mmCIF file of C-alpha atoms and ligand atoms in Angstrom:
data_model
loop_
_atom_site.group_PDB
_atom_site.id
_atom_site.type_symbol
_atom_site.label_atom_id
_atom_site.label_comp_id
_atom_site.label_asym_id
_atom_site.label_seq_id
_atom_site.Cartn_x
_atom_site.Cartn_y
_atom_site.Cartn_z
ATOM 1 C CA MET A 1 -0.110 -0.169 0.370
ATOM 2 C CA SER A 2 1.474 3.284 -1.475
ATOM 3 C CA GLY A 3 -1.094 5.812 -1.405
ATOM 4 C CA ASP A 4 -0.054 9.149 -0.755
ATOM 5 C CA VAL A 5 -1.003 10.983 2.369
ATOM 6 C CA VAL A 6 -2.817 14.094 1.956
ATOM 7 C CA GLY A 7 -4.384 16.430 4.318
ATOM 8 C CA SER A 8 -8.074 17.492 4.267
ATOM 9 C CA VAL A 9 -7.552 20.888 2.841
ATOM 10 C CA GLU A 10 -5.686 19.145 -0.377
ATOM 11 C CA MET A 11 -8.007 16.245 -0.749
ATOM 12 C CA LEU A 12 -10.792 19.094 -1.100
ATOM 13 C CA ARG A 13 -8.750 21.108 -3.236
ATOM 14 C CA ARG A 14 -8.966 18.201 -5.756
ATOM 15 C CA LEU A 15 -12.548 17.326 -5.294
ATOM 16 C CA VAL A 16 -13.396 20.628 -6.131
ATOM 17 C CA ALA A 17 -11.436 20.700 -9.448
ATOM 18 C CA PHE A 18 -13.936 18.224 -10.600
ATOM 19 C CA ASP A 19 -16.677 19.973 -12.225
ATOM 20 C CA THR A 20 -19.764 17.567 -11.012
ATOM 21 C CA THR A 21 -22.615 19.795 -11.649
ATOM 22 C CA SER A 22 -25.278 17.477 -11.767
ATOM 23 C CA ARG A 23 -25.892 17.806 -15.198
ATOM 24 C CA LYS A 24 -22.304 16.425 -16.342
ATOM 25 C CA SER A 25 -20.774 13.240 -15.721
ATOM 26 C CA ASN A 26 -19.509 12.499 -12.265
ATOM 27 C CA LEU A 27 -17.085 9.570 -13.532
ATOM 28 C CA ALA A 28 -13.960 11.180 -13.457
ATOM 29 C CA LEU A 29 -14.116 12.029 -9.924
ATOM 30 C CA ILE A 30 -15.429 8.472 -9.172
ATOM 31 C CA GLU A 31 -11.998 7.437 -11.086
ATOM 32 C CA TYR A 32 -9.803 9.342 -8.824
ATOM 33 C CA VAL A 33 -11.439 8.373 -5.759
ATOM 34 C CA GLY A 34 -11.427 4.655 -6.656
ATOM 35 C CA GLU A 35 -7.542 4.992 -7.681
ATOM 36 C CA TYR A 36 -6.602 6.374 -4.474
ATOM 37 C CA LEU A 37 -8.533 4.019 -2.684
ATOM 38 C CA ARG A 38 -7.017 0.969 -4.752
ATOM 39 C CA ALA A 39 -3.847 2.909 -3.710
ATOM 40 C CA HIS A 40 -4.450 2.327 -0.274
ATOM 41 C CA GLY A 41 -5.508 -1.218 -0.648
ATOM 42 C CA VAL A 42 -9.026 -0.250 -0.261
ATOM 43 C CA ALA A 43 -11.057 -1.963 -3.128
ATOM 44 C CA SER A 44 -14.230 -0.369 -4.044
ATOM 45 C CA THR A 45 -17.368 -0.553 -6.160
ATOM 46 C CA LEU A 46 -18.771 1.456 -8.660
ATOM 47 C CA VAL A 47 -22.786 1.473 -9.192
ATOM 48 C CA PRO A 48 -23.223 3.007 -12.399
ATOM 49 C CA ASN A 49 -26.676 4.222 -13.937
ATOM 50 C CA ASP A 50 -28.342 3.208 -17.035
ATOM 51 C CA GLU A 51 -26.267 5.667 -19.711
ATOM 52 C CA GLN A 52 -22.989 4.613 -18.228
ATOM 53 C CA THR A 53 -22.315 8.275 -17.571
ATOM 54 C CA LYS A 54 -22.300 8.617 -14.089
ATOM 55 C CA ALA A 55 -21.529 6.337 -11.258
ATOM 56 C CA ASN A 56 -22.303 5.824 -7.143
ATOM 57 C CA LEU A 57 -19.341 4.253 -5.328
ATOM 58 C CA TYR A 58 -18.963 2.105 -2.243
ATOM 59 C CA ALA A 59 -16.074 0.761 -0.232
ATOM 60 C CA THR A 60 -15.714 -0.843 3.174
ATOM 61 C CA ILE A 61 -12.483 0.021 5.155
ATOM 62 C CA GLY A 62 -12.034 -2.363 8.136
ATOM 63 C CA PRO A 63 -13.522 -6.020 9.210
ATOM 64 C CA ASP A 64 -16.288 -7.290 7.091
ATOM 65 C CA ALA A 65 -18.793 -7.537 10.169
ATOM 66 C CA ASP A 66 -22.007 -6.192 10.999
ATOM 67 C CA GLY A 67 -22.536 -2.816 13.406
ATOM 68 C CA GLY A 68 -20.727 -0.637 10.820
ATOM 69 C CA ILE A 69 -21.173 3.102 10.190
ATOM 70 C CA VAL A 70 -21.997 4.208 6.895
ATOM 71 C CA LEU A 71 -20.208 7.570 5.829
ATOM 72 C CA SER A 72 -22.387 9.119 2.811
ATOM 73 C CA GLY A 73 -21.747 11.904 0.572
ATOM 74 C CA HIS A 74 -23.066 12.801 -2.647
ATOM 75 C CA THR A 75 -20.584 13.808 -4.984
ATOM 76 C CA ASP A 76 -22.623 16.597 -7.691
ATOM 77 C CA VAL A 77 -22.814 19.997 -7.030
ATOM 78 C CA VAL A 78 -25.405 22.924 -8.536
ATOM 79 C CA PRO A 79 -24.552 24.990 -11.518
ATOM 80 C CA VAL A 80 -22.775 27.936 -10.988
ATOM 81 C CA ASP A 81 -24.451 29.574 -14.077
ATOM 82 C CA GLY A 82 -25.183 33.495 -13.853
ATOM 83 C CA GLN A 83 -24.029 33.318 -10.575
ATOM 84 C CA PRO A 84 -21.710 36.199 -9.708
ATOM 85 C CA TRP A 85 -18.564 34.252 -8.355
ATOM 86 C CA ASP A 86 -15.267 36.574 -7.266
ATOM 87 C CA SER A 87 -12.842 33.184 -8.104
ATOM 88 C CA ASP A 88 -12.917 30.234 -9.927
ATOM 89 C CA PRO A 89 -15.665 28.424 -8.311
ATOM 90 C CA TRP A 90 -13.287 24.865 -8.974
ATOM 91 C CA THR A 91 -10.359 26.515 -7.940
ATOM 92 C CA LEU A 92 -10.167 25.813 -4.150
ATOM 93 C CA THR A 93 -9.241 29.397 -3.078
ATOM 94 C CA ASP A 94 -7.910 30.429 0.328
ATOM 95 C CA GLY A 95 -9.475 33.087 2.135
ATOM 96 C CA ASP A 96 -8.414 33.657 5.589
ATOM 97 C CA ASP A 97 -10.792 31.377 8.066
ATOM 98 C CA LYS A 98 -12.671 30.252 4.532
ATOM 99 C CA LEU A 99 -11.970 27.902 1.715
ATOM 100 C CA PHE A 100 -14.187 29.206 -1.294
ATOM 101 C CA GLY A 101 -15.194 26.606 -4.299
ATOM 102 C CA ARG A 102 -18.243 25.089 -5.361
ATOM 103 C CA GLY A 103 -19.316 22.199 -3.276
ATOM 104 C CA THR A 104 -16.912 23.219 -0.369
ATOM 105 C CA CYS A 105 -19.895 23.131 1.864
ATOM 106 C CA ASP A 106 -22.414 20.873 -0.625
ATOM 107 C CA MET A 107 -20.927 18.408 0.349
ATOM 108 C CA LYS A 108 -17.574 17.780 -1.156
ATOM 109 C CA ALA A 109 -15.445 18.516 2.229
ATOM 110 C CA PHE A 110 -17.493 16.068 4.376
ATOM 111 C CA SER A 111 -16.263 13.407 1.798
ATOM 112 C CA ALA A 112 -12.664 14.992 1.712
ATOM 113 C CA VAL A 113 -12.144 14.457 5.221
ATOM 114 C CA VAL A 114 -12.954 10.986 5.221
ATOM 115 C CA LEU A 115 -11.026 10.144 2.316
ATOM 116 C CA ALA A 116 -7.955 12.248 3.583
ATOM 117 C CA LEU A 117 -8.148 10.499 6.973
ATOM 118 C CA LEU A 118 -7.974 6.678 5.194
ATOM 119 C CA PRO A 119 -4.928 5.658 6.539
ATOM 120 C CA GLU A 120 -6.019 6.688 10.216
ATOM 121 C CA PHE A 121 -9.180 4.659 9.991
ATOM 122 C CA GLN A 122 -6.912 1.934 8.587
ATOM 123 C CA ARG A 123 -4.291 2.108 11.539
ATOM 124 C CA ALA A 124 -6.986 2.536 14.183
ATOM 125 C CA GLY A 125 -7.533 -1.222 14.501
ATOM 126 C CA LEU A 126 -11.519 -1.404 13.342
ATOM 127 C CA LYS A 127 -13.459 -3.941 14.994
ATOM 128 C CA VAL A 128 -16.433 -3.098 13.044
ATOM 129 C CA PRO A 129 -16.123 -1.639 9.733
ATOM 130 C CA ILE A 130 -16.509 1.971 8.081
ATOM 131 C CA HIS A 131 -18.603 1.918 4.664
ATOM 132 C CA LEU A 132 -17.978 4.534 2.352
ATOM 133 C CA ALA A 133 -20.935 5.651 0.157
ATOM 134 C CA LEU A 134 -20.741 8.183 -2.502
ATOM 135 C CA SER A 135 -23.959 9.064 -5.035
ATOM 136 C CA TYR A 136 -24.520 11.170 -7.626
ATOM 137 C CA ASP A 137 -27.930 13.323 -9.053
ATOM 138 C CA GLU A 138 -28.484 13.888 -5.238
ATOM 139 C CA GLU A 139 -28.784 17.832 -6.183
ATOM 140 C CA ILE A 140 -31.639 16.905 -8.921
ATOM 141 C CA GLY A 141 -33.498 14.493 -6.187
ATOM 142 C CA CYS A 142 -31.209 12.039 -4.852
ATOM 143 C CA LEU A 143 -31.810 9.670 -7.733
ATOM 144 C CA GLY A 144 -28.340 7.727 -7.791
ATOM 145 C CA ALA A 145 -28.684 6.948 -4.193
ATOM 146 C CA HIS A 146 -31.680 4.518 -4.379
ATOM 147 C CA THR A 147 -29.133 1.870 -6.304
ATOM 148 C CA LEU A 148 -26.717 2.781 -4.353
ATOM 149 C CA VAL A 149 -28.250 2.041 -1.031
ATOM 150 C CA GLU A 150 -29.614 -1.186 -2.679
ATOM 151 C CA ARG A 151 -26.575 -2.588 -3.906
ATOM 152 C CA LEU A 152 -24.398 -1.648 -0.485
ATOM 153 C CA MET A 153 -27.553 -3.169 2.013
ATOM 154 C CA GLY A 154 -26.981 -6.357 -0.272
ATOM 155 C CA ASP A 155 -23.511 -6.471 0.024
ATOM 156 C CA VAL A 156 -22.043 -5.177 3.215
ATOM 157 C CA LYS A 157 -23.011 -6.813 6.785
ATOM 158 C CA ARG A 158 -26.028 -4.920 8.081
ATOM 159 C CA PRO A 159 -24.782 -1.625 9.545
ATOM 160 C CA ARG A 160 -25.616 -0.019 12.508
ATOM 161 C CA ALA A 161 -25.899 3.692 11.600
ATOM 162 C CA VAL A 162 -25.726 5.879 8.945
ATOM 163 C CA ILE A 163 -24.199 9.383 9.211
ATOM 164 C CA VAL A 164 -25.233 12.062 6.191
ATOM 165 C CA GLY A 165 -22.797 14.209 5.930
ATOM 166 C CA GLU A 166 -24.377 16.879 4.299
ATOM 167 C CA PRO A 167 -24.200 20.786 6.264
ATOM 168 C CA THR A 168 -25.544 20.952 9.091
ATOM 169 C CA MET A 169 -22.383 22.964 11.081
ATOM 170 C CA MET A 170 -21.724 19.399 12.785
ATOM 171 C CA GLY A 171 -24.688 19.449 14.601
ATOM 172 C CA VAL A 172 -26.795 16.410 14.669
ATOM 173 C CA VAL A 173 -30.051 15.976 12.662
ATOM 174 C CA ASN A 174 -32.501 13.314 13.441
ATOM 175 C CA ALA A 175 -35.672 15.236 11.288
ATOM 176 C CA GLN A 176 -36.164 15.675 7.705
ATOM 177 C CA ASN A 177 -39.367 16.518 5.474
ATOM 178 C CA SER A 178 -40.042 14.169 3.073
ATOM 179 C CA GLY A 179 -39.757 15.738 -0.623
ATOM 180 C CA GLY A 180 -41.485 15.142 -3.994
ATOM 181 C CA GLY A 181 -40.676 16.475 -7.282
ATOM 182 C CA LEU A 182 -43.445 16.044 -10.243
ATOM 183 C CA ILE A 183 -43.070 17.232 -14.116
ATOM 184 C CA THR A 184 -46.842 18.687 -15.102
ATOM 185 C CA THR A 185 -47.212 18.813 -18.822
ATOM 186 C CA PHE A 186 -50.395 20.838 -20.198
ATOM 187 C CA THR A 187 -51.058 19.978 -23.997
ATOM 188 C CA GLY A 188 -53.423 22.656 -25.508
ATOM 189 C CA VAL A 189 -54.040 22.902 -29.208
ATOM 190 C CA GLU A 190 -52.468 26.049 -31.228
ATOM 191 C CA ALA A 191 -54.424 28.599 -32.939
ATOM 192 C CA HIS A 192 -54.053 32.405 -33.613
ATOM 193 C CA SER A 193 -54.029 34.672 -30.794
ATOM 194 C CA SER A 194 -57.219 36.642 -31.923
ATOM 195 C CA MET A 195 -58.937 33.239 -32.560
ATOM 196 C CA THR A 196 -59.244 31.991 -28.784
ATOM 197 C CA HIS A 197 -62.471 29.812 -29.564
ATOM 198 C CA LEU A 198 -60.493 27.721 -31.712
ATOM 199 C CA GLY A 199 -57.575 26.737 -29.394
ATOM 200 C CA VAL A 200 -56.522 26.089 -25.796
ATOM 201 C CA SER A 201 -53.622 27.604 -24.254
ATOM 202 C CA ALA A 202 -51.721 25.363 -22.090
ATOM 203 C CA ILE A 203 -50.248 28.123 -20.507
ATOM 204 C CA HIS A 204 -53.752 29.527 -19.189
ATOM 205 C CA PHE A 205 -54.716 26.011 -17.809
ATOM 206 C CA ALA A 206 -51.211 25.908 -16.355
ATOM 207 C CA GLY A 207 -51.949 29.104 -14.568
ATOM 208 C CA GLN A 208 -55.073 28.019 -13.469
ATOM 209 C CA PHE A 209 -53.075 24.754 -11.816
ATOM 210 C CA ILE A 210 -50.613 27.176 -10.050
ATOM 211 C CA HIS A 211 -53.592 29.092 -8.537
ATOM 212 C CA PHE A 212 -54.860 25.601 -7.441
ATOM 213 C CA LEU A 213 -51.485 24.996 -5.781
ATOM 214 C CA ASN A 214 -51.014 28.622 -3.999
ATOM 215 C CA GLU A 215 -54.786 27.845 -2.467
ATOM 216 C CA LEU A 216 -53.494 24.494 -1.340
ATOM 217 C CA GLN A 217 -50.256 26.003 0.169
ATOM 218 C CA GLY A 218 -52.094 28.550 1.796
ATOM 219 C CA GLU A 219 -54.464 25.885 3.666
ATOM 220 C CA LEU A 220 -51.634 23.339 4.194
ATOM 221 C CA ALA A 221 -49.780 26.525 5.955
ATOM 222 C CA ALA A 222 -52.960 27.314 7.962
ATOM 223 C CA ARG A 223 -51.837 23.522 9.592
ATOM 224 C CA GLN A 224 -48.651 25.198 11.279
ATOM 225 C CA ARG A 225 -47.951 22.301 13.665
ATOM 226 C CA ALA A 226 -45.854 24.005 17.172
ATOM 227 C CA ASP A 227 -44.737 20.911 18.029
ATOM 228 C CA THR A 228 -41.631 20.539 15.923
ATOM 229 C CA ASP A 229 -38.587 21.622 15.270
ATOM 230 C CA MET A 230 -39.040 21.697 11.909
ATOM 231 C CA VAL A 231 -38.987 25.564 10.451
ATOM 232 C CA PRO A 232 -41.220 26.179 8.697
ATOM 233 C CA GLY A 233 -43.534 23.707 10.471
ATOM 234 C CA HIS A 234 -45.836 22.906 7.839
ATOM 235 C CA THR A 235 -45.828 21.072 4.205
ATOM 236 C CA THR A 236 -44.560 23.590 1.672
ATOM 237 C CA ILE A 237 -45.016 24.137 -2.487
ATOM 238 C CA ASN A 238 -43.085 25.243 -5.123
ATOM 239 C CA VAL A 239 -43.498 25.719 -8.634
ATOM 240 C CA GLY A 240 -39.738 26.029 -9.581
ATOM 241 C CA VAL A 241 -39.214 26.112 -13.757
ATOM 242 C CA ILE A 242 -42.506 26.604 -15.889
ATOM 243 C CA ASN A 243 -41.875 26.402 -19.632
ATOM 244 C CA GLY A 244 -44.335 26.903 -22.379
ATOM 245 C CA GLY A 245 -45.446 28.919 -25.840
ATOM 246 C CA THR A 246 -43.303 29.740 -28.650
ATOM 247 C CA ALA A 247 -45.026 33.350 -29.666
ATOM 248 C CA GLY A 248 -47.044 35.982 -28.592
ATOM 249 C CA ASN A 249 -49.435 35.904 -30.936
ATOM 250 C CA ILE A 250 -50.217 32.006 -30.585
ATOM 251 C CA LEU A 251 -52.124 29.805 -28.279
ATOM 252 C CA ALA A 252 -49.589 27.887 -26.508
ATOM 253 C CA ARG A 253 -49.215 24.441 -27.521
ATOM 254 C CA GLU A 254 -47.361 23.032 -24.521
ATOM 255 C CA CYS A 255 -46.158 24.244 -20.790
ATOM 256 C CA VAL A 256 -44.205 21.940 -18.616
ATOM 257 C CA MET A 257 -44.116 22.975 -14.771
ATOM 258 C CA ASN A 258 -41.424 21.320 -12.773
ATOM 259 C CA TRP A 259 -43.136 21.716 -9.570
ATOM 260 C CA GLY A 260 -42.343 19.886 -5.616
ATOM 261 C CA TYR A 261 -43.169 20.102 -2.506
ATOM 262 C CA ARG A 262 -41.900 18.775 1.034
ATOM 263 C CA THR A 263 -43.978 17.346 4.032
ATOM 264 C CA LEU A 264 -43.327 17.354 7.777
ATOM 265 C CA PRO A 265 -42.062 13.696 8.829
ATOM 266 C CA ASP A 266 -45.154 12.848 10.403
ATOM 267 C CA GLY A 267 -47.380 14.294 7.912
ATOM 268 C CA ASP A 268 -49.107 11.967 4.964
ATOM 269 C CA PRO A 269 -45.917 12.357 1.943
ATOM 270 C CA THR A 270 -48.979 11.504 -0.541
ATOM 271 C CA GLU A 271 -51.780 14.167 0.283
ATOM 272 C CA VAL A 272 -49.899 16.876 -2.326
ATOM 273 C CA GLN A 273 -49.585 14.698 -5.002
ATOM 274 C CA ARG A 274 -53.024 13.058 -4.914
ATOM 275 C CA ARG A 275 -54.857 16.384 -4.131
ATOM 276 C CA ALA A 276 -53.174 18.220 -7.014
ATOM 277 C CA GLU A 277 -53.592 14.632 -9.467
ATOM 278 C CA ALA A 278 -57.600 14.687 -8.401
ATOM 279 C CA TYR A 279 -57.790 18.447 -9.063
ATOM 280 C CA LEU A 280 -56.145 17.831 -12.667
ATOM 281 C CA ALA A 281 -58.317 15.059 -13.411
ATOM 282 C CA ASP A 282 -61.631 15.958 -12.286
ATOM 283 C CA THR A 283 -61.540 19.725 -12.713
ATOM 284 C CA LEU A 284 -58.475 20.911 -14.893
ATOM 285 C CA LEU A 285 -58.982 18.221 -17.777
ATOM 286 C CA PRO A 286 -62.806 18.042 -18.257
ATOM 287 C CA ALA A 287 -62.316 21.828 -18.854
ATOM 288 C CA MET A 288 -59.882 21.590 -21.414
ATOM 289 C CA ARG A 289 -61.011 18.693 -23.298
ATOM 290 C CA ARG A 290 -64.485 20.800 -23.415
ATOM 291 C CA ARG A 291 -62.748 23.208 -25.524
ATOM 292 C CA HIS A 292 -60.745 20.810 -27.671
ATOM 293 C CA THR A 293 -60.735 16.779 -27.299
ATOM 294 C CA GLY A 294 -56.993 16.951 -28.426
ATOM 295 C CA ALA A 295 -56.172 18.554 -24.681
ATOM 296 C CA ASP A 296 -54.375 16.781 -22.442
ATOM 297 C CA ILE A 297 -52.546 16.777 -18.266
ATOM 298 C CA ARG A 298 -49.921 14.520 -17.724
ATOM 299 C CA THR A 299 -48.115 14.263 -14.260
ATOM 300 C CA ARG A 300 -44.998 12.336 -13.853
ATOM 301 C CA ARG A 301 -43.212 11.977 -10.627
ATOM 302 C CA ARG A 302 -39.639 12.978 -11.098
ATOM 303 C CA SER A 303 -38.469 12.096 -7.481
ATOM 304 C CA PHE A 304 -39.400 10.895 -3.979
ATOM 305 C CA VAL A 305 -37.392 10.977 -1.055
ATOM 306 C CA ALA A 306 -38.950 10.200 2.600
ATOM 307 C CA GLY A 307 -38.839 12.090 5.095
ATOM 308 C CA ILE A 308 -37.005 10.819 8.982
ATOM 309 C CA ARG A 309 -38.128 10.688 11.848
ATOM 310 C CA PRO A 310 -36.471 11.374 15.620
ATOM 311 C CA GLU A 311 -37.936 8.475 17.017
ATOM 312 C CA GLU A 312 -36.760 5.905 14.429
ATOM 313 C CA ASN A 313 -33.088 7.238 14.701
ATOM 314 C CA ARG A 314 -32.485 7.170 18.095
ATOM 315 C CA GLU A 315 -29.314 4.982 17.678
ATOM 316 C CA ALA A 316 -27.218 7.049 14.986
ATOM 317 C CA GLU A 317 -28.359 10.143 17.274
ATOM 318 C CA ALA A 318 -26.492 8.829 20.200
ATOM 319 C CA LEU A 319 -23.502 7.760 18.214
ATOM 320 C CA ALA A 320 -23.305 11.364 16.640
ATOM 321 C CA LEU A 321 -23.927 13.255 19.853
ATOM 322 C CA GLN A 322 -21.069 11.147 21.533
ATOM 323 C CA TRP A 323 -18.706 12.120 18.422
ATOM 324 C CA THR A 324 -19.654 15.850 17.860
ATOM 325 C CA GLY A 325 -19.662 16.553 21.654
ATOM 326 C CA GLY A 326 -23.098 17.822 21.349
ATOM 327 C CA ASN A 327 -26.244 17.810 23.636
ATOM 328 C CA ARG A 328 -29.177 18.603 21.394
ATOM 329 C CA THR A 329 -30.368 17.540 17.848
ATOM 330 C CA TYR A 330 -32.019 19.574 15.456
ATOM 331 C CA ALA A 331 -34.580 19.101 12.164
ATOM 332 C CA VAL A 332 -34.184 19.592 9.002
ATOM 333 C CA PRO A 333 -36.908 21.138 5.960
ATOM 334 C CA TYR A 334 -35.137 19.692 2.967
ATOM 335 C CA ALA A 335 -35.293 16.380 2.277
ATOM 336 C CA THR A 336 -31.605 14.411 2.086
ATOM 337 C CA GLU A 337 -30.425 11.121 0.927
ATOM 338 C CA ALA A 338 -30.901 10.340 4.906
ATOM 339 C CA GLY A 339 -34.744 9.154 3.961
ATOM 340 C CA ILE A 340 -33.476 6.424 1.257
ATOM 341 C CA PHE A 341 -31.126 4.885 3.847
ATOM 342 C CA ARG A 342 -34.005 5.477 6.810
ATOM 343 C CA ALA A 343 -36.151 3.199 4.003
ATOM 344 C CA ALA A 344 -33.823 0.305 4.120
ATOM 345 C CA GLY A 345 -34.243 0.402 8.116
ATOM 346 C CA ILE A 346 -30.799 1.662 8.985
ATOM 347 C CA PRO A 347 -30.717 4.178 11.903
ATOM 348 C CA THR A 348 -29.555 7.711 9.953
ATOM 349 C CA VAL A 349 -28.698 11.159 11.223
ATOM 350 C CA ILE A 350 -27.415 14.463 9.030
ATOM 351 C CA CYS A 351 -24.054 15.727 10.379
ATOM 352 C CA GLY A 352 -21.695 17.392 8.228
ATOM 353 C CA PRO A 353 -19.141 20.555 8.179
ATOM 354 C CA GLY A 354 -20.453 23.694 6.511
ATOM 355 C CA ASP A 355 -23.982 25.672 6.979
ATOM 356 C CA ILE A 356 -26.306 25.305 4.768
ATOM 357 C CA ALA A 357 -26.961 28.949 4.185
ATOM 358 C CA GLN A 358 -23.643 28.723 1.814
ATOM 359 C CA ALA A 359 -24.822 25.742 0.113
ATOM 360 C CA HIS A 360 -25.678 26.490 -3.485
ATOM 361 C CA GLN A 361 -24.734 30.276 -3.081
ATOM 362 C CA PRO A 362 -22.131 32.182 -4.927
ATOM 363 C CA ASN A 363 -18.763 32.094 -3.399
ATOM 364 C CA GLU A 364 -19.697 29.155 -1.536
ATOM 365 C CA PHE A 365 -17.414 28.536 1.278
ATOM 366 C CA ILE A 366 -16.624 26.372 4.156
ATOM 367 C CA LEU A 367 -14.973 27.331 7.442
ATOM 368 C CA LYS A 368 -12.043 26.165 7.846
ATOM 369 C CA SER A 369 -12.594 25.599 11.702
ATOM 370 C CA GLN A 370 -15.377 23.118 10.243
ATOM 371 C CA ILE A 371 -13.034 21.139 8.377
ATOM 372 C CA ASP A 372 -11.394 20.993 11.868
ATOM 373 C CA ALA A 373 -14.891 20.312 13.900
ATOM 374 C CA CYS A 374 -15.357 17.249 11.086
ATOM 375 C CA GLU A 375 -11.885 15.771 11.626
ATOM 376 C CA SER A 376 -12.012 15.722 15.243
ATOM 377 C CA PHE A 377 -15.731 13.826 14.663
ATOM 378 C CA MET A 378 -13.807 11.502 12.681
ATOM 379 C CA ARG A 379 -11.213 10.689 15.155
ATOM 380 C CA ARG A 380 -13.495 9.996 18.113
ATOM 381 C CA LEU A 381 -15.676 7.415 15.472
ATOM 382 C CA MET A 382 -12.304 5.707 14.965
ATOM 383 C CA VAL A 383 -11.445 5.716 18.261
ATOM 384 C CA TRP A 384 -15.107 3.982 19.254
ATOM 385 C CA ALA A 385 -14.860 1.614 16.069
ATOM 386 C CA ALA A 386 -11.829 0.459 17.852
ATOM 387 C CA ARG A 387 -13.230 -0.466 21.067
ATOM 388 C CA GLN A 388 -16.053 -2.444 19.829
ATOM 389 C CA PRO A 389 -16.488 -6.236 20.585
HETATM 390 ZN ZN1 LIG I 401 -25.969 18.278 -0.734
#
């Protein structure tokens, strides 16, 4: 084993240099990580997507035993398009107490620390394994993690807990909302804009649907829950992208809406989709078809991630609190890969370096002190893992 010894910051510099924007391939980064692990004598398994353009990676450090800990990170980052960066997003840039670069906070620093500490993990005398799990397409709906979790859980002995290293300032998060992403496509009938009686505008009907979602949002917000750490304490809905029409003087033939919702962990995760689809099928589609039988509305689910609830993650919570030295837990309103691991039956918490407030922003950064805190967490984890029976 002759792998080079690399500090966390240097490893972060290397990972940031790979432009792994979700729409691009992550294979160069995955191959680099696989090669680095191999140089240190650690075998890894790739789980590619159908098109072979992206891959998840998992690897086990330490013995082939149950009761291990999964350390989970995503390799993709959000786009920098149109963002006013003061430095090259793909070059780790030093700024006193901060390190700038796309993915520094969300969430390459966590993976960089784990990789940099690999030689220490190997020397620690682990009695239970550490499983490293790196996914693709987290930022566009946790798409890669489903096959990753399936393969990992089928391959390794049952882990005791999962730590998802999304940015929480190393706080222990034991609750997250569920989240669903949907694409609704309205198909109308083109006509000259002066001849509205001859066609059906897909955009005008999409507008009615947005109005319905706004009303539903208001109703759900009125059901605000006081007994939750979640902010806001209610289900939320967002229409993120809308595309339709070809010209100002044509009734739009098509309008496509990319929208989604997040539901409190003990709320009904199907309610928003169910009620939206009922409105589309019972009210809007008949109204469009009365204008023209060729009109149509189709909705497909783009993504779904289950929520996690504190009660089901106590074991992971207790361990993570021991390793952070913290004494309280937190809840987050967004959906992470934690929901996918939890759905596979493993206690899961979210705990990683960096502040979610910097995620997805121009001039994204991570505090150097957060990298130190993550290293301390990993070293306490090592000591724990070396003391297991
Ligand atoms: Zn993330």
